[in-house]
């Protein structure tokens, strides 16, 4: 069974641009969560999607948004990029909403210049 | 915010030694997960503990969930270089939501 896949793996953008990251969950998993990992703050929860609906949201500004498609694939978007948005963005899938066993993808390394 | 403090933050030991990593919080969690992460990769789930006082063994790794479900420990026996990595604990809130609160991490280096 294939794991969680994330594309692209690496991305370089400049301040003010926007970016879209993609995540394909494990087959059969219907919940997708997104996390941001930085050296200073560690892993922080961004949001969770289940059945194409955002079920939970972390403490991030509105520049961070996401969506989920009917096939459970998910995208997250960051608009008006700031230097501080440089991070590893991780997607995790689980079988259902509130199923706490989450399986992570390899992440997308975003660098904002 | 439900904070999880891990200790120690860094650990460098010789191959064959034993070690324990601690994960502590003032909050109660419905479950707690342990992950290992290698550079440039996502965290890999090692174990989930759900019941207070629960002990789970995974080969040379022993995981324990505190009786009050506020803390956990990970013990590694006879550490090997392949155990090197960042160990993260993560607690699931009692609200039923799926947002894990991650610990500060313990970076383990096992020297051959």
JSON list of C-alpha atoms in Angstrom, two decimals:
[
{"chain": "A", "resi": 1, "resn": "UNK", "atom": "CA", "xyz": [0.00, 0.00, 0.00]},
{"chain": "A", "resi": 2, "resn": "UNK", "atom": "CA", "xyz": [1.47, 3.35, -1.03]},
{"chain": "A", "resi": 3, "resn": "UNK", "atom": "CA", "xyz": [2.10, 5.91, 1.67]},
{"chain": "A", "resi": 4, "resn": "UNK", "atom": "CA", "xyz": [1.19, 9.56, 1.80]},
{"chain": "A", "resi": 5, "resn": "UNK", "atom": "CA", "xyz": [2.64, 11.47, -1.11]},
{"chain": "A", "resi": 6, "resn": "UNK", "atom": "CA", "xyz": [3.33, 15.18, -1.24]},
{"chain": "A", "resi": 7, "resn": "UNK", "atom": "CA", "xyz": [4.27, 17.35, -4.16]},
{"chain": "A", "resi": 8, "resn": "UNK", "atom": "CA", "xyz": [6.44, 19.17, -4.76]},
{"chain": "A", "resi": 9, "resn": "UNK", "atom": "CA", "xyz": [9.18, 18.06, -2.36]},
{"chain": "A", "resi": 10, "resn": "UNK", "atom": "CA", "xyz": [11.06, 21.35, -2.59]},
{"chain": "A", "resi": 11, "resn": "UNK", "atom": "CA", "xyz": [9.92, 24.84, -3.46]},
{"chain": "A", "resi": 12, "resn": "UNK", "atom": "CA", "xyz": [11.59, 28.24, -3.54]},
{"chain": "A", "resi": 13, "resn": "UNK", "atom": "CA", "xyz": [9.46, 31.36, -3.64]},
{"chain": "A", "resi": 14, "resn": "UNK", "atom": "CA", "xyz": [9.92, 35.06, -2.99]},
{"chain": "A", "resi": 15, "resn": "UNK", "atom": "CA", "xyz": [8.09, 37.26, -0.51]},
{"chain": "A", "resi": 16, "resn": "UNK", "atom": "CA", "xyz": [4.62, 38.26, -1.62]},
{"chain": "A", "resi": 17, "resn": "UNK", "atom": "CA", "xyz": [4.08, 35.26, -3.88]},
{"chain": "A", "resi": 18, "resn": "UNK", "atom": "CA", "xyz": [1.59, 32.53, -3.23]},
{"chain": "A", "resi": 19, "resn": "UNK", "atom": "CA", "xyz": [2.10, 28.77, -3.20]},
{"chain": "A", "resi": 20, "resn": "UNK", "atom": "CA", "xyz": [-0.04, 25.63, -3.44]},
{"chain": "A", "resi": 21, "resn": "UNK", "atom": "CA", "xyz": [1.06, 22.33, -1.96]},
{"chain": "A", "resi": 22, "resn": "UNK", "atom": "CA", "xyz": [-0.54, 18.99, -2.74]},
{"chain": "A", "resi": 23, "resn": "UNK", "atom": "CA", "xyz": [-1.12, 15.86, -0.67]},
{"chain": "A", "resi": 24, "resn": "UNK", "atom": "CA", "xyz": [-2.46, 12.44, -1.62]},
{"chain": "A", "resi": 25, "resn": "UNK", "atom": "CA", "xyz": [-3.45, 10.36, 1.42]},
{"chain": "A", "resi": 26, "resn": "UNK", "atom": "CA", "xyz": [-3.06, 6.62, 1.85]},
{"chain": "A", "resi": 27, "resn": "UNK", "atom": "CA", "xyz": [-5.68, 4.78, -0.17]},
{"chain": "A", "resi": 28, "resn": "UNK", "atom": "CA", "xyz": [-8.84, 4.43, 1.91]},
{"chain": "A", "resi": 29, "resn": "UNK", "atom": "CA", "xyz": [-7.91, 7.22, 4.31]},
{"chain": "A", "resi": 30, "resn": "UNK", "atom": "CA", "xyz": [-10.43, 10.03, 4.33]},
{"chain": "A", "resi": 31, "resn": "UNK", "atom": "CA", "xyz": [-8.96, 12.53, 6.76]},
{"chain": "A", "resi": 32, "resn": "UNK", "atom": "CA", "xyz": [-6.05, 14.80, 5.91]},
{"chain": "A", "resi": 33, "resn": "UNK", "atom": "CA", "xyz": [-4.25, 17.10, 8.35]},
{"chain": "A", "resi": 34, "resn": "UNK", "atom": "CA", "xyz": [-1.57, 19.66, 7.62]},
{"chain": "A", "resi": 35, "resn": "UNK", "atom": "CA", "xyz": [1.29, 20.69, 9.91]},
{"chain": "A", "resi": 36, "resn": "UNK", "atom": "CA", "xyz": [4.08, 23.23, 9.74]},
{"chain": "A", "resi": 37, "resn": "UNK", "atom": "CA", "xyz": [7.50, 22.28, 11.13]},
{"chain": "A", "resi": 38, "resn": "UNK", "atom": "CA", "xyz": [10.16, 24.88, 11.91]},
{"chain": "A", "resi": 39, "resn": "UNK", "atom": "CA", "xyz": [13.30, 24.65, 14.06]},
{"chain": "A", "resi": 40, "resn": "UNK", "atom": "CA", "xyz": [11.97, 27.26, 16.47]},
{"chain": "A", "resi": 41, "resn": "UNK", "atom": "CA", "xyz": [8.34, 26.22, 16.86]},
{"chain": "A", "resi": 42, "resn": "UNK", "atom": "CA", "xyz": [8.49, 22.50, 16.13]},
{"chain": "A", "resi": 43, "resn": "UNK", "atom": "CA", "xyz": [5.46, 20.83, 14.61]},
{"chain": "A", "resi": 44, "resn": "UNK", "atom": "CA", "xyz": [2.30, 22.92, 14.67]},
{"chain": "A", "resi": 45, "resn": "UNK", "atom": "CA", "xyz": [-1.17, 21.95, 13.48]},
{"chain": "A", "resi": 46, "resn": "UNK", "atom": "CA", "xyz": [-2.59, 23.97, 10.58]},
{"chain": "A", "resi": 47, "resn": "UNK", "atom": "CA", "xyz": [-5.93, 22.35, 9.74]},
{"chain": "A", "resi": 48, "resn": "UNK", "atom": "CA", "xyz": [-7.76, 19.08, 9.16]},
{"chain": "A", "resi": 49, "resn": "UNK", "atom": "CA", "xyz": [-10.12, 18.08, 6.39]},
{"chain": "A", "resi": 50, "resn": "UNK", "atom": "CA", "xyz": [-12.62, 15.25, 6.29]},
{"chain": "A", "resi": 51, "resn": "UNK", "atom": "CA", "xyz": [-15.31, 14.69, 3.67]},
{"chain": "A", "resi": 52, "resn": "UNK", "atom": "CA", "xyz": [-14.24, 17.86, 1.87]},
{"chain": "A", "resi": 53, "resn": "UNK", "atom": "CA", "xyz": [-14.95, 19.96, 4.97]},
{"chain": "A", "resi": 54, "resn": "UNK", "atom": "CA", "xyz": [-12.51, 21.70, 7.26]},
{"chain": "A", "resi": 55, "resn": "UNK", "atom": "CA", "xyz": [-13.13, 20.13, 10.68]},
{"chain": "A", "resi": 56, "resn": "UNK", "atom": "CA", "xyz": [-10.50, 21.84, 12.75]},
{"chain": "A", "resi": 57, "resn": "UNK", "atom": "CA", "xyz": [-8.11, 24.76, 12.40]},
{"chain": "A", "resi": 58, "resn": "UNK", "atom": "CA", "xyz": [-4.93, 25.74, 14.20]},
{"chain": "A", "resi": 59, "resn": "UNK", "atom": "CA", "xyz": [-3.77, 29.19, 15.19]},
{"chain": "A", "resi": 60, "resn": "UNK", "atom": "CA", "xyz": [-2.48, 30.44, 11.85]},
{"chain": "A", "resi": 61, "resn": "UNK", "atom": "CA", "xyz": [-3.41, 33.60, 9.89]},
{"chain": "A", "resi": 62, "resn": "UNK", "atom": "CA", "xyz": [-5.98, 33.56, 7.14]},
{"chain": "A", "resi": 63, "resn": "UNK", "atom": "CA", "xyz": [-3.20, 33.53, 4.53]},
{"chain": "A", "resi": 64, "resn": "UNK", "atom": "CA", "xyz": [-3.09, 29.79, 5.15]},
{"chain": "A", "resi": 65, "resn": "UNK", "atom": "CA", "xyz": [-5.98, 27.93, 3.60]},
{"chain": "A", "resi": 66, "resn": "UNK", "atom": "CA", "xyz": [-6.75, 24.50, 2.29]},
{"chain": "A", "resi": 67, "resn": "UNK", "atom": "CA", "xyz": [-9.29, 22.28, 0.65]},
{"chain": "A", "resi": 68, "resn": "UNK", "atom": "CA", "xyz": [-10.06, 18.64, 0.13]},
{"chain": "A", "resi": 69, "resn": "UNK", "atom": "CA", "xyz": [-11.41, 16.99, -2.97]},
{"chain": "A", "resi": 70, "resn": "UNK", "atom": "CA", "xyz": [-13.92, 14.17, -3.31]},
{"chain": "A", "resi": 71, "resn": "UNK", "atom": "CA", "xyz": [-11.10, 11.63, -3.76]},
{"chain": "A", "resi": 72, "resn": "UNK", "atom": "CA", "xyz": [-9.67, 12.79, -0.36]},
{"chain": "A", "resi": 73, "resn": "UNK", "atom": "CA", "xyz": [-6.66, 14.48, -1.95]},
{"chain": "A", "resi": 74, "resn": "UNK", "atom": "CA", "xyz": [-5.91, 17.81, -0.34]},
{"chain": "A", "resi": 75, "resn": "UNK", "atom": "CA", "xyz": [-4.19, 21.06, -1.18]},
{"chain": "A", "resi": 76, "resn": "UNK", "atom": "CA", "xyz": [-3.02, 23.87, 1.01]},
{"chain": "A", "resi": 77, "resn": "UNK", "atom": "CA", "xyz": [-2.39, 27.40, -0.14]},
{"chain": "A", "resi": 78, "resn": "UNK", "atom": "CA", "xyz": [-0.32, 30.16, 1.39]},
{"chain": "A", "resi": 79, "resn": "UNK", "atom": "CA", "xyz": [-0.83, 33.64, 0.00]},
{"chain": "A", "resi": 80, "resn": "UNK", "atom": "CA", "xyz": [1.37, 36.71, 0.34]},
{"chain": "A", "resi": 81, "resn": "UNK", "atom": "CA", "xyz": [4.35, 34.68, 1.48]},
{"chain": "A", "resi": 82, "resn": "UNK", "atom": "CA", "xyz": [6.54, 35.97, 4.29]},
{"chain": "A", "resi": 83, "resn": "UNK", "atom": "CA", "xyz": [10.09, 34.99, 5.18]},
{"chain": "A", "resi": 84, "resn": "UNK", "atom": "CA", "xyz": [8.77, 33.32, 8.31]},
{"chain": "A", "resi": 85, "resn": "UNK", "atom": "CA", "xyz": [6.70, 30.92, 6.23]},
{"chain": "A", "resi": 86, "resn": "UNK", "atom": "CA", "xyz": [9.87, 29.02, 5.34]},
{"chain": "A", "resi": 87, "resn": "UNK", "atom": "CA", "xyz": [9.30, 25.58, 6.80]},
{"chain": "A", "resi": 88, "resn": "UNK", "atom": "CA", "xyz": [8.69, 21.91, 6.18]},
{"chain": "A", "resi": 89, "resn": "UNK", "atom": "CA", "xyz": [4.97, 21.45, 5.47]},
{"chain": "A", "resi": 90, "resn": "UNK", "atom": "CA", "xyz": [3.76, 18.01, 6.41]},
{"chain": "A", "resi": 91, "resn": "UNK", "atom": "CA", "xyz": [0.57, 16.29, 5.43]},
{"chain": "A", "resi": 92, "resn": "UNK", "atom": "CA", "xyz": [-0.80, 13.41, 7.47]},
{"chain": "A", "resi": 93, "resn": "UNK", "atom": "CA", "xyz": [-3.64, 11.05, 6.66]},
{"chain": "A", "resi": 94, "resn": "UNK", "atom": "CA", "xyz": [-5.84, 8.95, 8.89]},
{"chain": "A", "resi": 95, "resn": "UNK", "atom": "CA", "xyz": [-8.71, 6.59, 8.26]},
{"chain": "A", "resi": 96, "resn": "UNK", "atom": "CA", "xyz": [-11.43, 8.81, 9.62]},
{"chain": "A", "resi": 97, "resn": "UNK", "atom": "CA", "xyz": [-12.09, 12.05, 11.41]},
{"chain": "A", "resi": 98, "resn": "UNK", "atom": "CA", "xyz": [-10.77, 12.01, 14.98]},
{"chain": "A", "resi": 99, "resn": "UNK", "atom": "CA", "xyz": [-8.75, 8.87, 14.24]},
{"chain": "A", "resi": 100, "resn": "UNK", "atom": "CA", "xyz": [-5.61, 9.95, 16.03]},
{"chain": "A", "resi": 101, "resn": "UNK", "atom": "CA", "xyz": [-3.25, 7.53, 14.30]},
{"chain": "A", "resi": 102, "resn": "UNK", "atom": "CA", "xyz": [-1.84, 9.77, 11.64]},
{"chain": "A", "resi": 103, "resn": "UNK", "atom": "CA", "xyz": [0.60, 8.75, 8.93]},
{"chain": "A", "resi": 104, "resn": "UNK", "atom": "CA", "xyz": [2.84, 11.47, 7.55]},
{"chain": "A", "resi": 105, "resn": "UNK", "atom": "CA", "xyz": [4.14, 12.18, 4.11]},
{"chain": "A", "resi": 106, "resn": "UNK", "atom": "CA", "xyz": [7.74, 13.22, 3.42]},
{"chain": "A", "resi": 107, "resn": "UNK", "atom": "CA", "xyz": [6.82, 16.91, 3.46]},
{"chain": "A", "resi": 108, "resn": "UNK", "atom": "CA", "xyz": [7.34, 19.88, 1.18]},
{"chain": "A", "resi": 109, "resn": "UNK", "atom": "CA", "xyz": [10.33, 22.06, 2.04]},
{"chain": "A", "resi": 110, "resn": "UNK", "atom": "CA", "xyz": [9.32, 25.65, 1.31]},
{"chain": "A", "resi": 111, "resn": "UNK", "atom": "CA", "xyz": [11.96, 28.36, 1.24]},
{"chain": "A", "resi": 112, "resn": "UNK", "atom": "CA", "xyz": [10.85, 31.98, 1.01]},
{"chain": "A", "resi": 113, "resn": "UNK", "atom": "CA", "xyz": [13.51, 34.44, -0.13]},
{"chain": "B", "resi": 1, "resn": "UNK", "atom": "CA", "xyz": [-2.45, 25.29, 23.84]},
{"chain": "B", "resi": 2, "resn": "UNK", "atom": "CA", "xyz": [-1.58, 21.92, 25.26]},
{"chain": "B", "resi": 3, "resn": "UNK", "atom": "CA", "xyz": [2.18, 21.84, 25.69]},
{"chain": "B", "resi": 4, "resn": "UNK", "atom": "CA", "xyz": [4.25, 18.67, 25.71]},
{"chain": "B", "resi": 5, "resn": "UNK", "atom": "CA", "xyz": [7.75, 18.98, 27.09]},
{"chain": "B", "resi": 6, "resn": "UNK", "atom": "CA", "xyz": [10.28, 16.35, 26.15]},
{"chain": "B", "resi": 7, "resn": "UNK", "atom": "CA", "xyz": [13.51, 15.64, 27.94]},
{"chain": "B", "resi": 8, "resn": "UNK", "atom": "CA", "xyz": [16.30, 15.45, 27.28]},
{"chain": "B", "resi": 9, "resn": "UNK", "atom": "CA", "xyz": [16.38, 17.69, 24.23]},
{"chain": "B", "resi": 10, "resn": "UNK", "atom": "CA", "xyz": [19.61, 16.13, 22.96]},
{"chain": "B", "resi": 11, "resn": "UNK", "atom": "CA", "xyz": [21.12, 12.74, 23.75]},
{"chain": "B", "resi": 12, "resn": "UNK", "atom": "CA", "xyz": [24.35, 11.27, 22.46]},
{"chain": "B", "resi": 13, "resn": "UNK", "atom": "CA", "xyz": [25.18, 7.76, 23.60]},
{"chain": "B", "resi": 14, "resn": "UNK", "atom": "CA", "xyz": [27.39, 4.83, 22.69]},
{"chain": "B", "resi": 15, "resn": "UNK", "atom": "CA", "xyz": [26.01, 1.80, 20.89]},
{"chain": "B", "resi": 16, "resn": "UNK", "atom": "CA", "xyz": [24.74, -0.77, 23.38]},
{"chain": "B", "resi": 17, "resn": "UNK", "atom": "CA", "xyz": [23.69, 1.71, 26.06]},
{"chain": "B", "resi": 18, "resn": "UNK", "atom": "CA", "xyz": [20.14, 2.10, 27.36]},
{"chain": "B", "resi": 19, "resn": "UNK", "atom": "CA", "xyz": [18.21, 5.35, 27.39]},
{"chain": "B", "resi": 20, "resn": "UNK", "atom": "CA", "xyz": [14.87, 6.84, 28.39]},
{"chain": "B", "resi": 21, "resn": "UNK", "atom": "CA", "xyz": [13.09, 9.81, 26.85]},
{"chain": "B", "resi": 22, "resn": "UNK", "atom": "CA", "xyz": [10.33, 11.58, 28.75]},
{"chain": "B", "resi": 23, "resn": "UNK", "atom": "CA", "xyz": [7.26, 13.41, 27.53]},
{"chain": "B", "resi": 24, "resn": "UNK", "atom": "CA", "xyz": [5.37, 15.48, 30.10]},
{"chain": "B", "resi": 25, "resn": "UNK", "atom": "CA", "xyz": [2.32, 17.71, 30.10]},
{"chain": "B", "resi": 26, "resn": "UNK", "atom": "CA", "xyz": [-0.16, 19.25, 32.50]},
{"chain": "B", "resi": 27, "resn": "UNK", "atom": "CA", "xyz": [-2.98, 18.30, 30.11]},
{"chain": "B", "resi": 28, "resn": "UNK", "atom": "CA", "xyz": [-4.80, 15.01, 29.80]},
{"chain": "B", "resi": 29, "resn": "UNK", "atom": "CA", "xyz": [-4.78, 13.35, 26.40]},
{"chain": "B", "resi": 30, "resn": "UNK", "atom": "CA", "xyz": [-7.10, 10.74, 24.93]},
{"chain": "B", "resi": 31, "resn": "UNK", "atom": "CA", "xyz": [-4.11, 9.01, 23.35]},
{"chain": "B", "resi": 32, "resn": "UNK", "atom": "CA", "xyz": [-0.45, 9.59, 22.80]},
{"chain": "B", "resi": 33, "resn": "UNK", "atom": "CA", "xyz": [1.71, 8.72, 19.84]},
{"chain": "B", "resi": 34, "resn": "UNK", "atom": "CA", "xyz": [5.48, 8.40, 19.47]},
{"chain": "B", "resi": 35, "resn": "UNK", "atom": "CA", "xyz": [7.12, 9.18, 16.15]},
{"chain": "B", "resi": 36, "resn": "UNK", "atom": "CA", "xyz": [10.67, 9.03, 14.82]},
{"chain": "B", "resi": 37, "resn": "UNK", "atom": "CA", "xyz": [11.77, 11.49, 12.18]},
{"chain": "B", "resi": 38, "resn": "UNK", "atom": "CA", "xyz": [14.89, 11.43, 10.04]},
{"chain": "B", "resi": 39, "resn": "UNK", "atom": "CA", "xyz": [16.33, 14.53, 8.34]},
{"chain": "B", "resi": 40, "resn": "UNK", "atom": "CA", "xyz": [14.31, 15.68, 5.34]},
{"chain": "B", "resi": 41, "resn": "UNK", "atom": "CA", "xyz": [11.53, 13.16, 5.95]},
{"chain": "B", "resi": 42, "resn": "UNK", "atom": "CA", "xyz": [8.18, 13.10, 7.68]},
{"chain": "B", "resi": 43, "resn": "UNK", "atom": "CA", "xyz": [7.66, 11.56, 11.13]},
{"chain": "B", "resi": 44, "resn": "UNK", "atom": "CA", "xyz": [7.09, 7.80, 11.16]},
{"chain": "B", "resi": 45, "resn": "UNK", "atom": "CA", "xyz": [4.55, 6.48, 13.65]},
{"chain": "B", "resi": 46, "resn": "UNK", "atom": "CA", "xyz": [6.10, 4.05, 16.14]},
{"chain": "B", "resi": 47, "resn": "UNK", "atom": "CA", "xyz": [3.27, 3.41, 18.58]},
{"chain": "B", "resi": 48, "resn": "UNK", "atom": "CA", "xyz": [-0.05, 4.67, 19.94]},
{"chain": "B", "resi": 49, "resn": "UNK", "atom": "CA", "xyz": [-0.93, 4.30, 23.63]},
{"chain": "B", "resi": 50, "resn": "UNK", "atom": "CA", "xyz": [-4.49, 4.87, 24.76]},
{"chain": "B", "resi": 51, "resn": "UNK", "atom": "CA", "xyz": [-5.07, 3.52, 28.27]},
{"chain": "B", "resi": 52, "resn": "UNK", "atom": "CA", "xyz": [-3.56, 5.09, 31.39]},
{"chain": "B", "resi": 53, "resn": "UNK", "atom": "CA", "xyz": [-0.74, 2.87, 32.65]},
{"chain": "B", "resi": 54, "resn": "UNK", "atom": "CA", "xyz": [-0.47, 1.06, 29.33]},
{"chain": "B", "resi": 55, "resn": "UNK", "atom": "CA", "xyz": [2.90, -0.40, 28.36]},
{"chain": "B", "resi": 56, "resn": "UNK", "atom": "CA", "xyz": [3.74, -1.40, 24.79]},
{"chain": "B", "resi": 57, "resn": "UNK", "atom": "CA", "xyz": [6.89, -3.07, 23.52]},
{"chain": "B", "resi": 58, "resn": "UNK", "atom": "CA", "xyz": [8.26, -2.84, 20.02]},
{"chain": "B", "resi": 59, "resn": "UNK", "atom": "CA", "xyz": [11.42, -5.00, 19.87]},
{"chain": "B", "resi": 60, "resn": "UNK", "atom": "CA", "xyz": [13.98, -3.00, 21.92]},
{"chain": "B", "resi": 61, "resn": "UNK", "atom": "CA", "xyz": [11.62, -0.05, 22.47]},
{"chain": "B", "resi": 62, "resn": "UNK", "atom": "CA", "xyz": [9.26, 0.13, 25.45]},
{"chain": "B", "resi": 63, "resn": "UNK", "atom": "CA", "xyz": [6.57, 2.80, 25.63]},
{"chain": "B", "resi": 64, "resn": "UNK", "atom": "CA", "xyz": [4.57, 3.69, 28.72]},
{"chain": "B", "resi": 65, "resn": "UNK", "atom": "CA", "xyz": [1.55, 5.95, 29.14]},
{"chain": "B", "resi": 66, "resn": "UNK", "atom": "CA", "xyz": [1.18, 7.56, 32.55]},
{"chain": "B", "resi": 67, "resn": "UNK", "atom": "CA", "xyz": [-1.70, 6.55, 34.79]},
{"chain": "B", "resi": 68, "resn": "UNK", "atom": "CA", "xyz": [-3.24, 10.01, 34.50]},
{"chain": "B", "resi": 69, "resn": "UNK", "atom": "CA", "xyz": [-2.67, 10.11, 30.72]},
{"chain": "B", "resi": 70, "resn": "UNK", "atom": "CA", "xyz": [-0.60, 13.27, 31.02]},
{"chain": "B", "resi": 71, "resn": "UNK", "atom": "CA", "xyz": [2.86, 11.86, 30.41]},
{"chain": "B", "resi": 72, "resn": "UNK", "atom": "CA", "xyz": [4.71, 9.09, 28.63]},
{"chain": "B", "resi": 73, "resn": "UNK", "atom": "CA", "xyz": [8.16, 7.58, 28.36]},
{"chain": "B", "resi": 74, "resn": "UNK", "atom": "CA", "xyz": [10.14, 5.77, 25.71]},
{"chain": "B", "resi": 75, "resn": "UNK", "atom": "CA", "xyz": [12.89, 3.39, 26.80]},
{"chain": "B", "resi": 76, "resn": "UNK", "atom": "CA", "xyz": [15.40, 1.96, 24.33]},
{"chain": "B", "resi": 77, "resn": "UNK", "atom": "CA", "xyz": [17.47, -1.04, 25.32]},
{"chain": "B", "resi": 78, "resn": "UNK", "atom": "CA", "xyz": [20.88, -1.66, 23.76]},
{"chain": "B", "resi": 79, "resn": "UNK", "atom": "CA", "xyz": [20.70, 1.30, 21.39]},
{"chain": "B", "resi": 80, "resn": "UNK", "atom": "CA", "xyz": [21.96, 0.85, 17.86]},
{"chain": "B", "resi": 81, "resn": "UNK", "atom": "CA", "xyz": [23.12, 3.44, 15.28]},
{"chain": "B", "resi": 82, "resn": "UNK", "atom": "CA", "xyz": [19.90, 2.81, 13.36]},
{"chain": "B", "resi": 83, "resn": "UNK", "atom": "CA", "xyz": [17.99, 4.30, 16.33]},
{"chain": "B", "resi": 84, "resn": "UNK", "atom": "CA", "xyz": [19.48, 7.70, 15.56]},
{"chain": "B", "resi": 85, "resn": "UNK", "atom": "CA", "xyz": [16.83, 10.31, 14.82]},
{"chain": "B", "resi": 86, "resn": "UNK", "atom": "CA", "xyz": [14.42, 12.86, 16.21]},
{"chain": "B", "resi": 87, "resn": "UNK", "atom": "CA", "xyz": [11.88, 11.32, 18.59]},
{"chain": "B", "resi": 88, "resn": "UNK", "atom": "CA", "xyz": [8.59, 13.14, 18.93]},
{"chain": "B", "resi": 89, "resn": "UNK", "atom": "CA", "xyz": [5.69, 12.51, 21.24]},
{"chain": "B", "resi": 90, "resn": "UNK", "atom": "CA", "xyz": [2.26, 13.77, 20.22]},
{"chain": "B", "resi": 91, "resn": "UNK", "atom": "CA", "xyz": [-0.90, 13.99, 22.27]},
{"chain": "B", "resi": 92, "resn": "UNK", "atom": "CA", "xyz": [-4.44, 13.83, 20.97]},
{"chain": "B", "resi": 93, "resn": "UNK", "atom": "CA", "xyz": [-6.87, 16.17, 22.75]},
{"chain": "B", "resi": 94, "resn": "UNK", "atom": "CA", "xyz": [-9.87, 14.82, 24.57]},
{"chain": "B", "resi": 95, "resn": "UNK", "atom": "CA", "xyz": [-12.21, 16.86, 22.42]},
{"chain": "B", "resi": 96, "resn": "UNK", "atom": "CA", "xyz": [-12.16, 14.18, 19.77]},
{"chain": "B", "resi": 97, "resn": "UNK", "atom": "CA", "xyz": [-10.51, 16.45, 17.24]},
{"chain": "B", "resi": 98, "resn": "UNK", "atom": "CA", "xyz": [-7.64, 15.19, 15.18]},
{"chain": "B", "resi": 99, "resn": "UNK", "atom": "CA", "xyz": [-5.12, 17.94, 15.84]},
{"chain": "B", "resi": 100, "resn": "UNK", "atom": "CA", "xyz": [-2.08, 16.40, 17.50]},
{"chain": "B", "resi": 101, "resn": "UNK", "atom": "CA", "xyz": [-0.02, 18.49, 19.91]},
{"chain": "B", "resi": 102, "resn": "UNK", "atom": "CA", "xyz": [3.62, 17.65, 19.35]},
{"chain": "B", "resi": 103, "resn": "UNK", "atom": "CA", "xyz": [6.37, 17.62, 21.91]},
{"chain": "B", "resi": 104, "resn": "UNK", "atom": "CA", "xyz": [9.55, 19.63, 21.62]},
{"chain": "B", "resi": 105, "resn": "UNK", "atom": "CA", "xyz": [11.48, 16.59, 20.38]},
{"chain": "B", "resi": 106, "resn": "UNK", "atom": "CA", "xyz": [14.51, 14.60, 21.51]},
{"chain": "B", "resi": 107, "resn": "UNK", "atom": "CA", "xyz": [17.39, 14.33, 19.09]},
{"chain": "B", "resi": 108, "resn": "UNK", "atom": "CA", "xyz": [19.15, 11.00, 19.66]},
{"chain": "B", "resi": 109, "resn": "UNK", "atom": "CA", "xyz": [22.57, 10.13, 18.27]},
{"chain": "B", "resi": 110, "resn": "UNK", "atom": "CA", "xyz": [23.90, 6.61, 18.76]},
{"chain": "B", "resi": 111, "resn": "UNK", "atom": "CA", "xyz": [27.64, 6.42, 18.19]},
{"chain": "B", "resi": 112, "resn": "UNK", "atom": "CA", "xyz": [28.98, 3.12, 16.79]}
]
